[in-house]
Coordinates of C-alpha atoms in Angstrom, one line a residue:
Chain A
M1 CA -52.4 -15.5 -21.8
L2 CA -49.1 -13.6 -21.6
P3 CA -47.2 -13.9 -24.9
V4 CA -44.9 -11.0 -24.3
L5 CA -43.6 -9.6 -21.1
N6 CA -42.4 -6.0 -21.5
L7 CA -39.6 -5.2 -19.1
G8 CA -38.5 -1.6 -20.0
P9 CA -37.0 -1.8 -23.5
L10 CA -37.0 -5.6 -23.4
A11 CA -39.8 -7.6 -24.8
L12 CA -39.5 -11.1 -23.3
Q13 CA -41.2 -13.9 -25.3
V14 CA -42.8 -15.7 -22.4
P15 CA -43.7 -19.0 -24.3
G16 CA -40.1 -19.3 -25.4
L17 CA -38.8 -18.6 -22.0
L18 CA -41.0 -21.3 -20.4
I19 CA -39.7 -23.8 -23.0
L20 CA -36.1 -22.9 -22.1
I21 CA -36.8 -23.3 -18.4
G22 CA -38.5 -26.7 -19.2
I23 CA -35.4 -27.8 -21.1
W24 CA -33.0 -26.7 -18.4
V25 CA -35.0 -28.3 -15.5
G26 CA -35.7 -31.4 -17.5
L27 CA -32.0 -31.9 -18.5
T28 CA -31.0 -31.6 -14.9
Q29 CA -33.4 -34.3 -13.9
S30 CA -32.4 -36.6 -16.8
E31 CA -28.7 -36.2 -15.8
K32 CA -29.6 -37.3 -12.2
H33 CA -31.5 -40.3 -13.5
A34 CA -28.8 -41.3 -16.0
R35 CA -26.3 -41.5 -13.2
R36 CA -28.6 -43.8 -11.2
L37 CA -28.9 -46.0 -14.3
G38 CA -25.2 -46.3 -14.5
I39 CA -24.8 -44.0 -17.6
D40 CA -22.3 -41.2 -17.6
P41 CA -24.4 -38.0 -17.6
R42 CA -21.8 -36.2 -19.7
K43 CA -22.6 -38.6 -22.5
I44 CA -26.3 -37.7 -22.2
D45 CA -25.4 -34.0 -22.4
N46 CA -23.2 -34.6 -25.4
L47 CA -25.9 -36.7 -27.1
L48 CA -28.5 -34.0 -26.7
L49 CA -26.2 -31.3 -27.7
I50 CA -25.1 -33.1 -30.9
S51 CA -28.7 -33.9 -31.7
L52 CA -29.7 -30.3 -31.2
I53 CA -26.9 -28.9 -33.3
A54 CA -27.4 -31.4 -36.1
G55 CA -31.2 -30.8 -35.9
V56 CA -30.9 -27.0 -36.2
L57 CA -28.4 -27.2 -39.0
G58 CA -30.4 -29.8 -40.8
A59 CA -33.6 -27.8 -40.4
R60 CA -32.0 -24.7 -41.8
L61 CA -30.4 -26.5 -44.8
A62 CA -33.7 -28.2 -45.6
F63 CA -35.4 -24.8 -45.5
I64 CA -32.9 -23.3 -47.8
A65 CA -33.3 -26.2 -50.2
Q66 CA -37.0 -25.4 -50.3
F67 CA -36.7 -21.7 -51.0
P68 CA -33.3 -21.1 -52.7
T69 CA -34.5 -17.9 -54.5
A70 CA -35.3 -16.2 -51.1
F71 CA -31.6 -16.4 -50.2
S72 CA -30.2 -15.5 -53.6
G73 CA -30.1 -11.8 -52.9
S74 CA -29.1 -12.1 -49.2
V75 CA -26.7 -15.0 -48.7
L76 CA -25.8 -14.0 -45.2
D77 CA -29.4 -14.6 -44.1
I78 CA -28.5 -18.3 -44.2
L79 CA -26.9 -17.5 -40.8
A80 CA -29.8 -15.4 -39.5
I81 CA -30.9 -16.3 -36.0
T82 CA -34.6 -16.7 -36.7
P83 CA -36.8 -19.7 -35.8
E84 CA -39.0 -18.9 -38.8
M85 CA -36.5 -20.3 -41.3
L86 CA -36.4 -23.9 -40.1
D87 CA -37.9 -27.0 -41.6
L88 CA -38.9 -28.6 -38.2
P89 CA -39.8 -32.2 -39.4
A90 CA -36.5 -32.5 -41.4
G91 CA -34.6 -31.1 -38.4
F92 CA -36.2 -33.5 -36.0
F93 CA -35.3 -36.5 -38.3
I94 CA -31.7 -35.4 -38.8
G95 CA -31.3 -34.7 -35.1
L96 CA -32.6 -38.2 -34.3
I97 CA -30.2 -39.8 -36.7
A98 CA -27.2 -37.8 -35.4
G99 CA -28.1 -38.8 -31.8
F100 CA -28.5 -42.4 -32.8
I101 CA -25.0 -42.4 -34.4
Y102 CA -23.4 -40.8 -31.4
G103 CA -25.1 -43.3 -29.1
Q104 CA -23.8 -46.2 -31.2
R105 CA -20.3 -44.8 -31.2
Q106 CA -20.3 -44.3 -27.5
K107 CA -21.9 -47.7 -26.9
L108 CA -24.7 -46.2 -24.9
P109 CA -27.3 -48.9 -24.1
L110 CA -30.4 -47.9 -26.1
W111 CA -33.2 -48.7 -23.7
N112 CA -31.4 -47.4 -20.6
T113 CA -30.6 -44.2 -22.4
L114 CA -34.2 -43.7 -23.4
D115 CA -35.2 -44.4 -19.8
S116 CA -32.8 -41.7 -18.7
F117 CA -34.7 -39.1 -20.8
V118 CA -38.0 -39.8 -19.1
P119 CA -37.8 -37.3 -16.2
G120 CA -36.6 -34.6 -18.6
L121 CA -39.4 -35.3 -21.1
A122 CA -42.0 -35.3 -18.3
V123 CA -40.9 -31.9 -17.1
F124 CA -40.6 -30.6 -20.7
M125 CA -44.2 -31.7 -21.4
I126 CA -45.5 -29.6 -18.5
A127 CA -43.4 -26.6 -19.6
L128 CA -44.8 -27.1 -23.1
G129 CA -48.4 -26.9 -21.8
L130 CA -47.6 -23.8 -19.8
S131 CA -46.0 -22.3 -22.9
H132 CA -49.2 -23.0 -25.0
L133 CA -51.2 -21.3 -22.2
A134 CA -49.0 -18.2 -22.3
S135 CA -49.1 -17.9 -26.1
G136 CA -52.8 -18.9 -26.5
S137 CA -51.8 -21.6 -29.1
H138 CA -53.2 -25.1 -29.1
F139 CA -56.5 -23.5 -28.1
G140 CA -59.8 -25.3 -27.5
S141 CA -63.1 -25.4 -29.4
P142 CA -66.1 -23.3 -28.2
T143 CA -68.0 -24.6 -25.2
D144 CA -70.5 -23.5 -22.6
L145 CA -68.9 -25.6 -19.8
P146 CA -68.4 -23.6 -16.5
W147 CA -64.6 -24.0 -16.7
A148 CA -64.3 -22.5 -20.2
I149 CA -61.8 -19.7 -20.8
T150 CA -62.4 -16.7 -23.0
L151 CA -60.0 -16.7 -25.9
W152 CA -60.3 -15.1 -29.4
D153 CA -63.8 -13.8 -28.7
E154 CA -65.2 -17.2 -27.7
N155 CA -65.6 -19.3 -24.5
R156 CA -63.4 -22.3 -25.2
H157 CA -62.2 -25.5 -23.7
P158 CA -59.0 -24.8 -21.7
T159 CA -57.1 -27.4 -23.7
Q160 CA -53.8 -25.9 -22.6
V161 CA -54.8 -26.6 -19.0
Y162 CA -55.8 -30.2 -19.9
E163 CA -52.3 -30.5 -21.4
I164 CA -50.7 -29.4 -18.2
L165 CA -52.9 -31.7 -16.1
I166 CA -52.3 -34.7 -18.2
A167 CA -48.5 -34.0 -18.3
T168 CA -48.4 -33.6 -14.5
I169 CA -50.3 -36.9 -14.0
T170 CA -48.0 -38.6 -16.5
A171 CA -44.9 -37.2 -14.7
F172 CA -46.2 -38.5 -11.4
L173 CA -46.8 -42.0 -12.8
V174 CA -43.5 -42.3 -14.6
W175 CA -41.2 -40.4 -12.2
P176 CA -38.2 -42.6 -11.3
R177 CA -38.7 -44.7 -8.2
A178 CA -36.8 -47.6 -6.8
N179 CA -39.5 -50.0 -7.9
R180 CA -38.9 -49.2 -11.6
S181 CA -35.9 -51.5 -11.6
L182 CA -38.2 -54.5 -11.5
L183 CA -39.3 -53.5 -15.0
P184 CA -37.0 -54.3 -17.9
S185 CA -35.0 -51.4 -19.3
G186 CA -36.9 -49.2 -21.7
S187 CA -40.2 -49.8 -20.0
Q188 CA -40.2 -46.5 -18.3
F189 CA -39.8 -44.7 -21.6
L190 CA -42.4 -46.8 -23.4
I191 CA -44.9 -46.3 -20.5
F192 CA -44.3 -42.6 -20.7
S193 CA -44.8 -42.6 -24.5
A194 CA -48.0 -44.7 -24.2
I195 CA -49.6 -42.5 -21.6
T196 CA -48.6 -39.3 -23.4
S197 CA -50.0 -40.5 -26.7
F198 CA -53.2 -41.7 -25.0
G199 CA -53.6 -38.3 -23.4
M200 CA -53.1 -36.6 -26.7
I201 CA -55.9 -38.6 -28.3
F202 CA -58.2 -37.3 -25.6
I203 CA -57.0 -33.6 -25.6
E204 CA -57.1 -33.4 -29.4
T205 CA -60.9 -33.9 -29.3
Y206 CA -61.3 -30.5 -27.7
R207 CA -58.8 -28.6 -29.7
G208 CA -60.2 -25.7 -31.9
D209 CA -57.3 -25.8 -34.4
S210 CA -57.1 -29.4 -35.5
V211 CA -55.9 -30.5 -38.9
F212 CA -58.4 -32.9 -40.4
L213 CA -58.0 -36.0 -42.6
F214 CA -60.9 -37.3 -44.8
G215 CA -63.1 -34.4 -43.7
S216 CA -63.5 -35.1 -40.0
V217 CA -60.8 -37.4 -38.6
R218 CA -58.2 -35.5 -36.6
Q219 CA -54.7 -36.1 -37.9
A220 CA -53.0 -35.7 -34.5
Q221 CA -55.2 -38.5 -33.1
I222 CA -54.2 -40.9 -35.9
I223 CA -50.5 -40.2 -35.3
S224 CA -51.0 -40.5 -31.5
W225 CA -52.7 -43.9 -32.0
G226 CA -49.8 -45.1 -34.1
V227 CA -47.3 -44.0 -31.3
L228 CA -49.5 -45.7 -28.7
A229 CA -49.6 -49.0 -30.7
A230 CA -45.8 -48.9 -31.2
S231 CA -45.2 -48.2 -27.5
L232 CA -47.4 -51.1 -26.4
F233 CA -45.8 -53.4 -29.0
F234 CA -42.3 -52.6 -27.8
L235 CA -43.3 -52.7 -24.2
H236 CA -44.7 -56.2 -24.8
Q237 CA -41.3 -57.2 -26.3
R238 CA -39.4 -55.7 -23.4
L239 CA -41.6 -57.5 -20.8
K240 CA -41.1 -60.8 -22.6
A241 CA -37.3 -60.2 -22.2
E242 CA -37.8 -60.1 -18.4
K243 CA -34.5 -58.5 -17.5
I244 CA -33.8 -56.8 -14.2
A245 CA -31.7 -53.7 -14.5
P246 CA -27.9 -54.2 -14.4
A247 CA -26.4 -55.0 -11.0
E248 CA -24.5 -51.7 -10.7
S249 CA -27.7 -49.8 -11.4
I250 CA -29.5 -51.5 -8.6
Q251 CA -26.5 -50.9 -6.4
N252 CA -26.7 -47.2 -7.3
L253 CA -30.5 -47.1 -6.7
Q254 CA -30.0 -48.8 -3.3
E255 CA -27.2 -46.3 -2.3
D256 CA -29.4 -43.4 -3.4
H257 CA -32.3 -44.6 -1.4
E258 CA -30.1 -45.2 1.7
T259 CA -28.5 -41.7 1.3
S260 CA -31.9 -40.1 1.1
N261 CA -33.0 -41.8 4.3
Chain B
M23 CA -25.6 -52.3 5.6
V24 CA -26.8 -54.1 2.4
R25 CA -30.4 -55.1 2.6
D26 CA -32.1 -58.0 0.9
L27 CA -32.9 -56.5 -2.5
T28 CA -36.2 -58.4 -3.1
Q29 CA -37.7 -57.5 0.2
Y30 CA -36.5 -53.9 -0.1
Y31 CA -38.3 -53.3 -3.4
A32 CA -41.3 -55.5 -2.5
T33 CA -42.1 -53.2 0.5
D34 CA -41.9 -50.1 -1.6
T35 CA -43.6 -51.0 -4.9
I36 CA -46.8 -51.4 -6.8
F37 CA -44.9 -53.6 -9.2
T38 CA -44.4 -56.7 -7.1
N39 CA -43.3 -59.9 -8.8
E40 CA -46.9 -61.1 -8.6
T41 CA -48.1 -57.9 -10.2
M42 CA -45.5 -58.3 -12.9
K43 CA -46.6 -61.8 -13.6
F44 CA -50.2 -60.7 -13.9
I45 CA -49.3 -57.8 -16.2
K46 CA -47.2 -60.0 -18.5
S47 CA -49.7 -62.8 -18.8
H48 CA -52.5 -60.4 -19.7
F49 CA -50.6 -57.8 -21.6
T50 CA -51.8 -58.7 -25.1
L51 CA -55.4 -58.5 -23.9
F52 CA -54.7 -55.2 -22.1
S53 CA -53.1 -53.7 -25.2
L54 CA -56.0 -54.7 -27.4
I55 CA -58.5 -53.1 -25.0
V56 CA -56.5 -49.9 -24.8
L57 CA -56.0 -49.7 -28.6
S58 CA -59.7 -50.5 -29.3
L59 CA -60.9 -47.9 -26.8
A60 CA -58.6 -45.3 -28.4
A61 CA -59.7 -46.2 -31.9
G62 CA -63.3 -46.1 -30.8
W63 CA -62.8 -42.6 -29.2
I64 CA -61.2 -41.3 -32.4
A65 CA -64.1 -42.6 -34.5
F66 CA -66.7 -41.3 -32.0
T67 CA -65.2 -37.8 -31.9
A68 CA -64.9 -37.6 -35.6
F69 CA -68.7 -37.7 -35.8
Q70 CA -69.6 -35.9 -32.5
F71 CA -67.1 -33.1 -32.5
P72 CA -66.2 -32.3 -36.1
N73 CA -66.2 -28.5 -35.7
S74 CA -63.2 -26.4 -35.6
T75 CA -63.3 -22.6 -35.4
Q76 CA -60.0 -22.2 -37.1
G77 CA -60.5 -20.1 -40.3
R78 CA -64.1 -19.3 -39.5
I79 CA -64.1 -16.2 -37.2
P80 CA -61.7 -13.2 -37.2
A81 CA -59.0 -13.2 -34.6
P82 CA -55.3 -12.0 -34.7
R83 CA -54.0 -15.5 -34.7
E84 CA -52.6 -18.0 -37.1
G85 CA -55.4 -19.9 -38.7
F86 CA -58.1 -17.3 -38.2
F87 CA -59.6 -14.7 -40.6
A88 CA -57.7 -11.5 -40.3
P89 CA -59.7 -8.8 -38.4
K90 CA -60.8 -5.8 -40.4
I91 CA -58.5 -3.0 -41.3
E92 CA -60.1 0.3 -42.5
L93 CA -57.5 3.1 -42.4
T94 CA -56.3 6.1 -44.4
S95 CA -52.8 6.3 -45.7
L96 CA -50.2 9.0 -45.4
D97 CA -51.1 10.2 -48.8
N98 CA -54.8 10.3 -47.9
I99 CA -56.1 7.1 -49.7
S100 CA -58.6 4.9 -47.8
Y101 CA -57.7 1.2 -47.5
N102 CA -59.9 -1.7 -46.6
L103 CA -58.4 -5.1 -46.0
S104 CA -61.6 -6.9 -47.3
D105 CA -60.9 -5.3 -50.8
L106 CA -57.7 -7.2 -51.0
N107 CA -59.1 -10.7 -50.9
G108 CA -57.4 -13.0 -53.4
Q109 CA -54.0 -11.3 -52.8
V110 CA -51.2 -12.1 -50.4
V111 CA -51.0 -9.3 -47.8
I112 CA -48.3 -8.5 -45.3
V113 CA -49.5 -6.2 -42.4
N114 CA -46.5 -4.7 -40.5
F115 CA -47.2 -2.7 -37.4
W116 CA -44.4 -0.2 -36.7
A117 CA -43.4 3.2 -35.3
S118 CA -40.6 5.6 -36.3
W119 CA -39.0 5.5 -32.8
C120 CA -38.7 1.6 -32.8
P121 CA -35.1 0.5 -33.7
P122 CA -36.0 -3.1 -34.9
C123 CA -38.7 -1.5 -37.1
K124 CA -36.1 0.7 -38.7
A125 CA -33.8 -2.3 -39.1
E126 CA -36.3 -4.4 -41.0
M127 CA -37.8 -1.7 -43.3
P128 CA -35.2 -2.1 -46.1
A129 CA -35.9 -5.8 -46.3
I130 CA -39.7 -5.2 -46.4
E131 CA -39.3 -2.6 -49.2
E132 CA -37.0 -5.0 -51.1
T133 CA -39.5 -7.8 -50.8
Y134 CA -42.3 -5.5 -52.0
Q135 CA -40.3 -4.4 -55.0
K136 CA -39.6 -8.0 -55.9
Y137 CA -43.1 -9.5 -55.6
K138 CA -45.6 -6.7 -56.0
D139 CA -46.2 -7.6 -59.6
Q140 CA -47.0 -11.2 -58.6
G141 CA -49.8 -9.9 -56.3
L142 CA -48.1 -9.1 -53.0
V143 CA -49.6 -6.2 -51.0
I144 CA -47.8 -4.7 -48.0
L145 CA -49.6 -2.5 -45.5
G146 CA -47.3 -0.7 -43.1
I147 CA -49.5 0.4 -40.2
N148 CA -47.9 3.2 -38.2
L149 CA -49.0 3.4 -34.6
T150 CA -49.7 7.1 -35.0
S151 CA -51.4 7.2 -31.6
S152 CA -47.9 6.9 -30.1
D153 CA -45.9 8.5 -32.9
D154 CA -45.7 11.8 -34.8
V155 CA -47.0 12.3 -38.4
T156 CA -44.1 14.6 -39.3
K157 CA -41.6 12.0 -38.1
V158 CA -43.5 9.3 -40.0
D159 CA -43.2 11.3 -43.2
Q160 CA -39.5 11.8 -42.7
F161 CA -39.1 8.1 -42.0
V162 CA -40.9 7.1 -45.2
H163 CA -38.6 9.4 -47.2
E164 CA -35.5 8.3 -45.5
Y165 CA -36.1 4.7 -46.3
A166 CA -37.7 5.4 -49.7
L167 CA -40.8 3.3 -48.8
T168 CA -43.2 2.8 -51.7
F169 CA -45.8 0.5 -50.1
P170 CA -48.9 2.1 -48.5
I171 CA -48.3 3.5 -45.0
L172 CA -51.5 3.6 -43.0
L173 CA -52.1 5.8 -40.0
D174 CA -53.6 4.2 -36.9
E175 CA -54.4 7.5 -35.2
K176 CA -56.6 6.1 -32.4
G177 CA -54.7 2.8 -32.0
E178 CA -57.9 0.9 -32.7
T179 CA -56.4 -1.4 -35.3
A180 CA -53.4 -2.2 -33.1
N181 CA -55.8 -3.1 -30.3
R182 CA -57.9 -5.2 -32.6
Y183 CA -54.7 -7.1 -33.7
Q184 CA -53.6 -7.3 -30.0
V185 CA -50.2 -5.8 -30.9
S186 CA -48.2 -6.0 -27.7
S187 CA -44.7 -5.4 -29.1
L188 CA -43.2 -3.6 -32.1
P189 CA -42.7 -4.6 -34.8
T190 CA -45.4 -7.2 -35.3
T191 CA -46.0 -8.7 -38.7
F192 CA -49.0 -10.6 -40.0
F193 CA -48.9 -12.7 -43.2
I194 CA -52.4 -13.0 -44.6
N195 CA -53.1 -15.5 -47.4
K196 CA -55.3 -15.2 -50.5
D197 CA -58.4 -16.4 -48.5
G198 CA -57.9 -13.7 -45.9
V199 CA -56.6 -16.1 -43.3
I200 CA -53.6 -15.3 -41.2
E201 CA -50.8 -17.8 -42.0
K202 CA -48.0 -16.5 -39.8
V203 CA -47.5 -13.9 -37.0
I204 CA -44.0 -12.7 -36.2
I205 CA -43.8 -10.7 -33.0
G206 CA -40.6 -8.6 -32.7
G207 CA -37.8 -8.1 -35.3
P208 CA -35.9 -7.4 -37.3
M209 CA -37.0 -10.0 -39.8
S210 CA -34.4 -11.0 -42.3
E211 CA -35.1 -10.6 -46.0
A212 CA -34.9 -14.3 -46.6
A213 CA -37.4 -15.1 -43.9
L214 CA -39.8 -12.6 -45.4
Q215 CA -39.3 -13.8 -49.0
S216 CA -39.6 -17.5 -48.2
Q217 CA -42.9 -16.9 -46.5
V218 CA -44.2 -14.7 -49.4
L219 CA -43.1 -17.3 -52.0
Q220 CA -44.9 -20.0 -50.1
M221 CA -48.1 -18.0 -49.9
L222 CA -47.9 -16.8 -53.5
E223 CA -47.8 -20.5 -54.7
E224 CA -50.9 -21.4 -52.7
K225 CA -54.2 -21.4 -54.6
P226 CA -57.2 -19.5 -53.0

């Protein structure tokens, strides 16, 4: 665990740094994949930027709406750069809507665009696990297993390591390869989403900080099950559509492959 | 040279046309098996692994009981965190030589003045092991601080709370559980007050 790295007068927040590295590497990979799918990578950049800005603004406004009195004596704090004053679920929702509107206006193909995100998301999930390991969050429940790690005065399941392992396996399975073009567009994203949610159902079992519903059912498992069911449903719909990727995408894939050889 | 696309992919793939046909024809069955297995696992683990250590042992982490604090203040009064159960407590670790600590002190004092009558307690723990009591005293007068300033002369409390950077602030709810940890600063007044408001509204 290494939450803070002190470099002279600088205190670097290692978990945040890992997340930033994950976003940067992930974005680079998604841009490459977008190009191969025949999507202008600049549009992917813009889409993510617009979603991010709308998400952050929305999250701050929703937070202010919840605690207006906290800002009454310090109006300039509305602009304070602090992650503590964000309503994350609201921000996520608003960012999603903004991204969707931009995608519609730019006529981005929905399923291909989602596919282009997959390499980025796969890298990001590994970075997220590393970030949890650095901060000690998402920690495991107590165990006597030989691979337990000592954290907060207990030997615990290394759930952060489980996260990294599952994210790495998922990345290996969904990483863009030439053969993916045989699957209908959107399948890559839906397979990624299904494997990730299935993995989360497993990892959540060993977490030591779960939120429970009805006494003993883990909330995160229920949400993951819903995402898994939705992913399989849409995957079924896409497979029924039986469409090969657009000709120009296949051409790009073929050129890529020949260049790499 | 343009190769035959079908052959090209067929040599390279696990998803051959035959595989695709097989997957498609059995996909509903496959989905049902996966979803049933997942639902079964959720139900099984709800009965087999219902324990969580969150909120049951002391640790300097969100969701855990706040570790003990037994220190004496600058004006020689003894404070024990366990005596403050039922109240919202902010524990702020600071030092007089730390610039972000100086920057956030007015906001902390302002918050204390605004909410102390509603049950807010603020403990400013000075890392006296790496500070000077005379400078601490000057600092308290300069910023007109009215909340208790505790002296961690041996650094034991900072070690117990695993303070690795200054300032570090812990928000402890009425049950004695840490709700939020903010490492670094300065915190804005609105960030402080919104967290306090949220915790004051909670029932123990």
